[in-house]
Amino acid sequence: MRISTRMLQDSALRSIRGNQETLARLTEQAATGRRIRTVSDDPSAATQIMRSEAEVRDFEQFRRNGIEASTRMGTEDVVLTSARNLLKQASGLAIGVAGSDPADPQRQAMAAAVEQLRQELVAYGNTRVGNEYIFGGARSTVAPFQPDGTYVGDAVVRQVEI
């Protein structure tokens, strides 16, 4: 077989194109820091990368859940402590005027003060963290306590995986 000049040129061009493609791929790898661009580059490594990325997403979600749960529990603790203090105040006011005449102005003033404390308790019961009411159970998008103090939430216990 005779090797012509044209065959030598074609071979050289193929070699140059191949080297250019390799250079372009290696340049992209250096620029992005990624050896694998598509699954077809290395299927087994790509599978491992996808598995690792899924694990990282899971860990990030667990971290966010932990922060959210911690914030929510801290808020619940503050609200419940404040509510307990309001109930102690109301109890003290009621005991102070328990034996007095219902028409006594002091007793009526204490009744008004207890009503104000009840309204504060309802406000505490309707505390929100973000866009959710913390004491409404699964019904976290609507206020769990009506202005008269009636509970309209549910008994679902909210759980978070952390």
Coordinates of C-alpha atoms in Angstrom, one line a residue:
M1 CA 0.0 0.0 0.0
R2 CA 1.3 3.4 -0.9
I3 CA 1.1 6.2 1.7
S4 CA 0.2 9.4 0.0
T5 CA 0.8 12.9 1.3
R6 CA -3.0 13.3 1.7
M7 CA -3.1 10.3 4.1
L8 CA -0.3 11.8 6.2
Q9 CA -2.1 15.1 6.3
D10 CA -5.4 13.5 7.4
S11 CA -3.6 11.5 10.1
A12 CA -1.9 14.6 11.4
L13 CA -5.2 16.5 11.4
R14 CA -6.9 13.7 13.3
S15 CA -4.1 13.7 15.8
I16 CA -4.2 17.4 16.3
R17 CA -8.1 17.4 16.7
G18 CA -7.8 14.6 19.2
N19 CA -5.2 16.5 21.2
Q20 CA -7.3 19.7 21.0
E21 CA -10.3 17.8 22.4
T22 CA -8.2 16.3 25.2
L23 CA -6.8 19.8 26.0
A24 CA -10.2 21.3 26.1
R25 CA -11.5 18.5 28.4
L26 CA -8.5 18.9 30.7
T27 CA -8.8 22.7 30.7
E28 CA -12.5 22.4 31.7
Q29 CA -11.6 19.9 34.4
A30 CA -8.9 22.3 35.8
A31 CA -11.3 25.3 35.6
T32 CA -14.3 23.5 37.3
G33 CA -12.4 21.2 39.6
R34 CA -14.5 18.3 38.3
R35 CA -13.1 15.3 36.6
I36 CA -16.6 14.0 35.7
R37 CA -19.0 16.2 33.7
T38 CA -21.5 13.6 32.6
V39 CA -22.3 10.1 33.7
S40 CA -20.8 8.7 30.5
D41 CA -17.3 10.0 31.6
D42 CA -17.1 7.4 34.4
P43 CA -20.4 5.7 35.3
S44 CA -19.2 4.1 38.5
A45 CA -17.7 7.3 39.8
A46 CA -20.7 9.3 38.7
T47 CA -22.9 6.9 40.7
Q48 CA -20.8 7.4 43.8
I49 CA -20.9 11.2 43.3
M50 CA -24.7 11.2 43.1
R51 CA -24.9 9.0 46.2
S52 CA -22.5 11.4 48.1
E53 CA -24.5 14.5 47.0
A54 CA -27.7 12.9 48.2
E55 CA -26.1 12.2 51.6
V56 CA -24.9 15.8 51.8
R57 CA -28.4 17.0 51.1
D58 CA -29.8 14.7 53.8
F59 CA -27.3 16.0 56.3
E60 CA -28.1 19.6 55.4
Q61 CA -31.8 18.9 55.9
F62 CA -31.1 17.3 59.3
R63 CA -29.1 20.3 60.3
R64 CA -31.9 22.7 59.2
N65 CA -34.4 20.5 61.1
G66 CA -32.3 20.6 64.2
I67 CA -32.0 24.4 64.1
E68 CA -35.8 24.8 63.5
A69 CA -36.6 22.4 66.3
S70 CA -34.3 24.1 68.7
T71 CA -35.7 27.5 67.8
R72 CA -39.3 26.2 68.2
M73 CA -38.6 24.5 71.5
G74 CA -36.9 27.7 72.9
T75 CA -39.9 29.8 71.9
E76 CA -42.3 27.3 73.4
D77 CA -40.3 27.3 76.7
V78 CA -40.4 31.1 76.9
V79 CA -44.1 31.2 76.1
L80 CA -45.1 28.5 78.6
T81 CA -43.0 30.1 81.3
S82 CA -44.7 33.5 80.6
A83 CA -48.1 31.8 80.6
R84 CA -47.4 30.1 83.9
N85 CA -46.5 33.5 85.4
L86 CA -49.7 35.0 84.1
L87 CA -51.7 32.2 85.6
K88 CA -50.0 32.8 89.0
Q89 CA -50.9 36.5 88.7
A90 CA -54.5 35.7 87.9
S91 CA -54.7 33.2 90.8
G92 CA -53.3 35.8 93.2
L93 CA -55.8 38.4 92.1
A94 CA -58.7 36.0 92.4
I95 CA -57.6 34.8 95.9
G96 CA -57.2 38.5 97.0
V97 CA -60.8 39.3 96.3
A98 CA -62.4 35.9 96.9
G99 CA -64.5 36.8 99.9
S100 CA -65.5 40.3 98.9
D101 CA -68.9 41.5 97.7
P102 CA -69.5 41.1 93.9
A103 CA -70.4 44.8 93.7
D104 CA -67.2 45.9 95.4
P105 CA -65.3 48.2 93.0
Q106 CA -62.0 46.6 94.0
R107 CA -63.4 43.2 93.0
Q108 CA -64.6 44.6 89.6
A109 CA -61.1 46.1 89.0
M110 CA -59.6 42.7 89.7
A111 CA -62.0 41.0 87.3
A112 CA -61.0 43.5 84.6
A113 CA -57.3 42.8 85.4
V114 CA -57.9 39.0 85.2
E115 CA -59.7 39.6 81.8
Q116 CA -56.6 41.4 80.6
L117 CA -54.4 38.5 81.7
R118 CA -56.7 36.1 79.9
Q119 CA -56.3 38.1 76.7
E120 CA -52.5 38.0 77.1
L121 CA -52.8 34.2 77.6
V122 CA -54.7 33.9 74.3
A123 CA -52.0 36.0 72.6
Y124 CA -49.3 33.7 74.0
G125 CA -51.3 30.7 72.8
N126 CA -51.3 32.2 69.3
T127 CA -47.5 32.6 69.2
R128 CA -45.9 32.0 65.8
V129 CA -42.4 30.9 64.8
G130 CA -41.9 32.0 61.2
N131 CA -45.3 31.4 59.5
E132 CA -46.5 28.7 61.8
Y133 CA -48.5 28.8 65.0
I134 CA -46.6 26.7 67.5
F135 CA -49.5 25.4 69.6
G136 CA -51.9 24.5 66.8
G137 CA -50.7 20.9 66.2
A138 CA -51.1 20.0 62.5
R139 CA -53.3 23.1 61.9
S140 CA -50.3 25.5 62.1
T141 CA -51.5 28.0 59.5
V142 CA -54.5 29.3 61.6
A143 CA -54.5 30.7 65.1
P144 CA -55.2 27.9 67.5
F145 CA -57.0 30.1 70.0
Q146 CA -60.0 32.2 69.3
P147 CA -60.4 35.6 71.0
D148 CA -62.7 34.1 73.6
G149 CA -60.0 31.5 74.5
T150 CA -61.6 28.5 72.6
Y151 CA -59.0 26.1 71.3
V152 CA -59.5 25.3 67.6
G153 CA -56.2 23.5 66.9
D154 CA -55.8 19.8 67.0
A155 CA -53.9 17.2 69.1
V156 CA -51.4 16.1 66.5
V157 CA -47.9 16.0 67.9
R158 CA -45.4 17.5 65.4
Q159 CA -42.3 15.5 64.9
V160 CA -39.0 16.4 63.2
E161 CA -36.3 14.1 62.2
I162 CA -32.9 15.3 63.4

